[in-house]
Every structure is written in structure tokens, then in C-alpha cells.
Amino acid sequence: MTLHNENLINTDDLFIPGLVQQVFNKYKRINGITLTPAERLQLFTDLNALLGEVLLKRALYLLDQWNFITYYTADRFRSIVELSSNRNSAHVVRVVPGVNYCKCRYFQRFVLQLKDTGEKDEDEHELDGGSNQVSFTCEHVLAQCLNQLLSPEPRTQILTLDQFRYLHNDIYED
């Protein structure tokens, strides 16, 4: 991935979040123009270099196997994306576009570095690799970003403010 110095506005952009955002901005299209196969390949190559192959593969699996729906408020200023499994309708994950947060176990463990309830520091229980693993995000947040970029006509639904608040509160409640 070629980084252009004129695109780096401040030192925050030199870290992983800024670089990931720079990748997505590079491929962002206006008026529903889709990416060419070569651009998609380069996008995946860039994300693989920044986030790793395992995380990217998980996100791409979600793009293929899960349903995505974007819920908006009537004014369309606020949105929540719901990812639901095609195989298990009870398996639902919600994320807020532009916010790097997810309630999933992977995000809690490897992004926020929180221990599972009852887990001790010396515990050898491992999820997806070594206990020292650190990640910038999870597959749900990454899949939502990719879906937003790659889906020409995403599914959307307008919610009342009360419905939206309910979904929003559910994202951040433990």
C-alpha cells in the first residue's frame, strides 16, 4: 500500500486506526460506482497487511454468510448495522458505523484486553491463538466497513427513535 504524505494530516494518522481509515477512504466511491476486481484485490491486500489474514478472512466469511441491515433514525443522522447469521437467526451482532466497538468475545478479549469472567492471569485458556494476541478490531466491525464499501444497495430500515434507542442501548450494555 502506498501512503502519500499529503494525506497524513497529523501524527494520529500514522497509527493503525488512521492507516485503516486511509485504506477505506482510498476505495470509497460516490454514486454507487463499484470497485473493479483489481481494486478489490488491492483493498484486501492492503487490509491483510494492516490487520492480518485471519481477521480479514473472518470478515469476508461474514460478508458471504451473514445478512446485513442498516437501521436509521428518521432524520438518517444516526445508524446501527445489524449482522445476523443465515444459519442461526438468534445469532445477531450490532455495531455502530464509524465506531470501533463490538460486544463480541473477540473484541472484548483481544481489542480491549479484558479477561473473561473468572479467568486468571496465568490461565492457559486461549481463544484463536496465543494469550498475548492483540487486535485493532473484530471481524464484525471490519465486515460492516467492508459491507458499507462493497454493497451497491445495502438493506435499510427506518426506526422510530424509541426503537433506535433500544438497539443502541443494547450495544453498550453488558
CSV table of C-alpha atoms in Angstrom, one decimal:
chain,number,residue,atom,x,y,z
A,1,MET,CA,0.0,0.0,0.0
A,2,THR,CA,1.4,3.4,-1.0
A,3,LEU,CA,0.9,6.0,1.6
A,4,HIS,CA,1.0,9.6,0.5
A,5,ASN,CA,2.5,12.1,2.9
A,6,GLU,CA,0.0,14.8,1.9
A,7,ASN,CA,-2.8,12.5,3.1
A,8,LEU,CA,-1.3,12.3,6.6
A,9,ILE,CA,-2.8,15.2,8.4
A,10,ASN,CA,-1.5,14.6,11.9
A,11,THR,CA,0.5,12.0,13.8
A,12,ASP,CA,-2.6,10.1,14.8
A,13,ASP,CA,-2.9,9.0,11.2
A,14,LEU,CA,0.4,7.2,11.5
A,15,PHE,CA,-1.1,4.5,13.7
A,16,ILE,CA,-3.2,1.6,12.7
A,17,PRO,CA,-6.6,3.3,13.0
A,18,GLY,CA,-5.5,6.1,10.7
A,19,LEU,CA,-4.0,3.7,8.3
A,20,VAL,CA,-7.1,1.5,8.2
A,21,GLN,CA,-9.3,4.6,7.6
A,22,GLN,CA,-6.9,5.8,4.9
A,23,VAL,CA,-7.4,2.4,3.1
A,24,PHE,CA,-11.2,2.7,3.3
A,25,ASN,CA,-11.1,6.3,2.1
A,26,LYS,CA,-8.9,5.3,-0.8
A,27,TYR,CA,-11.5,2.9,-2.2
A,28,LYS,CA,-14.6,4.9,-1.2
A,29,ARG,CA,-16.9,5.5,-4.2
A,30,ILE,CA,-19.6,8.1,-4.8
A,31,ASN,CA,-22.9,7.5,-6.6
A,32,GLY,CA,-22.8,3.7,-6.2
A,33,ILE,CA,-19.8,3.0,-8.5
A,34,THR,CA,-18.5,-0.4,-7.6
A,35,LEU,CA,-14.9,-1.4,-7.2
A,36,THR,CA,-13.2,-3.2,-10.1
A,37,PRO,CA,-11.8,-6.7,-9.4
A,38,ALA,CA,-8.3,-5.3,-9.3
A,39,GLU,CA,-9.3,-2.6,-6.8
A,40,ARG,CA,-11.0,-5.2,-4.6
A,41,LEU,CA,-7.9,-7.4,-4.7
A,42,GLN,CA,-5.7,-4.4,-3.7
A,43,LEU,CA,-8.2,-3.4,-0.9
A,44,PHE,CA,-7.9,-6.9,0.5
A,45,THR,CA,-4.2,-6.9,0.2
A,46,ASP,CA,-3.9,-3.6,2.0
A,47,LEU,CA,-6.2,-4.7,4.8
A,48,ASN,CA,-4.4,-8.1,5.1
A,49,ALA,CA,-1.1,-6.2,5.6
A,50,LEU,CA,-2.6,-4.0,8.3
A,51,LEU,CA,-4.9,-6.3,10.1
A,52,GLY,CA,-3.8,-9.9,9.3
A,53,GLU,CA,-5.1,-12.7,7.2
A,54,VAL,CA,-7.2,-14.4,9.9
A,55,LEU,CA,-9.2,-11.3,10.8
A,56,LEU,CA,-9.7,-10.4,7.1
A,57,LYS,CA,-10.9,-14.0,6.3
A,58,ARG,CA,-13.3,-13.9,9.2
A,59,ALA,CA,-14.8,-10.6,7.9
A,60,LEU,CA,-15.1,-11.9,4.4
A,61,TYR,CA,-16.8,-15.0,5.6
A,62,LEU,CA,-19.4,-12.8,7.4
A,63,LEU,CA,-19.9,-10.8,4.1
A,64,ASP,CA,-20.7,-14.1,2.3
A,65,GLN,CA,-22.7,-15.9,5.0
A,66,TRP,CA,-24.5,-13.3,7.1
A,67,ASN,CA,-27.2,-10.7,6.4
A,68,PHE,CA,-26.6,-7.0,6.9
A,69,ILE,CA,-29.3,-4.4,7.6
A,70,THR,CA,-28.7,-0.8,8.4
A,71,TYR,CA,-31.2,0.8,10.8
A,72,TYR,CA,-31.6,4.6,10.6
A,73,THR,CA,-33.4,7.2,12.6
A,74,ALA,CA,-36.0,9.2,10.5
A,75,ASP,CA,-33.5,12.0,10.0
A,76,ARG,CA,-30.9,9.5,8.8
A,77,PHE,CA,-28.3,11.1,11.1
A,78,ARG,CA,-27.8,8.0,13.2
A,79,SER,CA,-27.4,4.4,12.2
A,80,ILE,CA,-26.8,0.9,13.5
A,81,VAL,CA,-25.8,-2.1,11.4
A,82,GLU,CA,-27.2,-5.4,12.4
A,83,LEU,CA,-25.4,-8.6,11.3
A,84,SER,CA,-27.4,-11.8,11.5
A,85,SER,CA,-26.3,-15.3,10.8
A,86,ASN,CA,-28.0,-17.2,7.9
A,87,ARG,CA,-27.6,-20.4,9.9
A,88,ASN,CA,-28.8,-19.3,13.3
A,89,SER,CA,-31.3,-16.5,13.4
A,90,ALA,CA,-30.7,-16.0,17.1
A,91,HIS,CA,-27.0,-15.1,16.4
A,92,VAL,CA,-27.2,-11.3,15.9
A,93,VAL,CA,-24.4,-8.7,16.3
A,94,ARG,CA,-25.0,-4.9,16.2
A,95,VAL,CA,-22.3,-2.3,15.5
A,96,VAL,CA,-22.4,1.5,15.1
A,97,PRO,CA,-20.8,2.6,11.8
A,98,GLY,CA,-17.7,4.7,12.4
A,99,VAL,CA,-17.3,3.3,16.0
A,100,ASN,CA,-14.7,0.7,16.6
A,101,TYR,CA,-16.6,-1.3,19.3
A,102,CYS,CA,-18.4,-4.6,19.4
A,103,LYS,CA,-19.8,-6.8,22.3
A,104,CYS,CA,-18.4,-9.9,20.8
A,105,ARG,CA,-15.9,-12.0,22.9
A,106,TYR,CA,-13.1,-11.5,20.4
A,107,PHE,CA,-13.3,-7.7,20.6
A,108,GLN,CA,-13.5,-7.8,24.4
A,109,ARG,CA,-10.6,-10.1,24.7
A,110,PHE,CA,-8.2,-9.1,22.0
A,111,VAL,CA,-9.0,-5.4,21.4
A,112,LEU,CA,-10.0,-4.2,24.8
A,113,GLN,CA,-7.7,-6.8,26.5
A,114,LEU,CA,-10.4,-7.8,29.1
A,115,LYS,CA,-10.3,-11.1,30.8
A,116,ASP,CA,-13.3,-13.4,30.7
A,117,THR,CA,-15.3,-13.7,33.9
A,118,GLY,CA,-13.4,-16.0,36.3
A,119,GLU,CA,-10.3,-16.1,34.1
A,120,LYS,CA,-6.9,-15.8,35.9
A,121,ASP,CA,-3.8,-14.1,34.5
A,122,GLU,CA,-1.9,-17.4,34.5
A,123,ASP,CA,-4.9,-19.3,32.8
A,124,GLU,CA,-3.8,-21.1,29.7
A,125,HIS,CA,-7.2,-20.9,28.1
A,126,GLU,CA,-6.7,-19.4,24.7
A,127,LEU,CA,-9.1,-18.1,22.0
A,128,ASP,CA,-7.8,-18.1,18.5
A,129,GLY,CA,-4.1,-18.3,19.3
A,130,GLY,CA,-1.8,-17.0,21.9
A,131,SER,CA,-2.9,-15.2,25.0
A,132,ASN,CA,-0.7,-12.2,24.0
A,133,GLN,CA,-2.7,-11.6,20.8
A,134,VAL,CA,-3.8,-8.0,20.3
A,135,SER,CA,-6.1,-6.8,17.5
A,136,PHE,CA,-7.2,-3.4,16.3
A,137,THR,CA,-10.8,-4.6,15.7
A,138,CYS,CA,-13.0,-7.6,15.3
A,139,GLU,CA,-14.5,-9.4,12.3
A,140,HIS,CA,-17.9,-7.8,12.8
A,141,VAL,CA,-16.7,-4.2,12.7
A,142,LEU,CA,-14.4,-5.0,9.7
A,143,ALA,CA,-17.2,-6.8,7.9
A,144,GLN,CA,-19.6,-3.8,8.5
A,145,CYS,CA,-17.0,-1.5,7.0
A,146,LEU,CA,-16.5,-3.8,4.0
A,147,ASN,CA,-20.2,-4.2,3.5
A,148,GLN,CA,-20.7,-0.4,3.5
A,149,LEU,CA,-17.9,-0.1,0.9
A,150,LEU,CA,-18.7,-3.0,-1.3
A,151,SER,CA,-22.5,-3.3,-1.2
A,152,PRO,CA,-24.1,-1.4,-4.0
A,153,GLU,CA,-27.6,-1.4,-2.4
A,154,PRO,CA,-27.5,-2.3,1.3
A,155,ARG,CA,-30.7,-3.2,3.1
A,156,THR,CA,-32.0,-0.4,5.2
A,157,GLN,CA,-34.9,0.3,7.5
A,158,ILE,CA,-36.1,3.4,9.3
A,159,LEU,CA,-36.8,3.1,13.0
A,160,THR,CA,-38.7,5.2,15.5
A,161,LEU,CA,-36.5,7.0,18.0
A,162,ASP,CA,-37.6,4.6,20.8
A,163,GLN,CA,-36.7,1.5,18.6
A,164,PHE,CA,-33.4,3.0,17.7
A,165,ARG,CA,-32.6,3.8,21.4
A,166,TYR,CA,-33.4,0.2,22.3
A,167,LEU,CA,-30.9,-1.2,19.8
A,168,HIS,CA,-28.3,1.4,20.6
A,169,ASN,CA,-28.5,0.7,24.4
A,170,ASP,CA,-28.2,-3.0,23.7
A,171,ILE,CA,-24.9,-2.5,22.0
A,172,TYR,CA,-23.3,-0.9,25.1
A,173,GLU,CA,-25.0,-2.8,27.9
A,174,ASP,CA,-23.2,-5.8,29.4
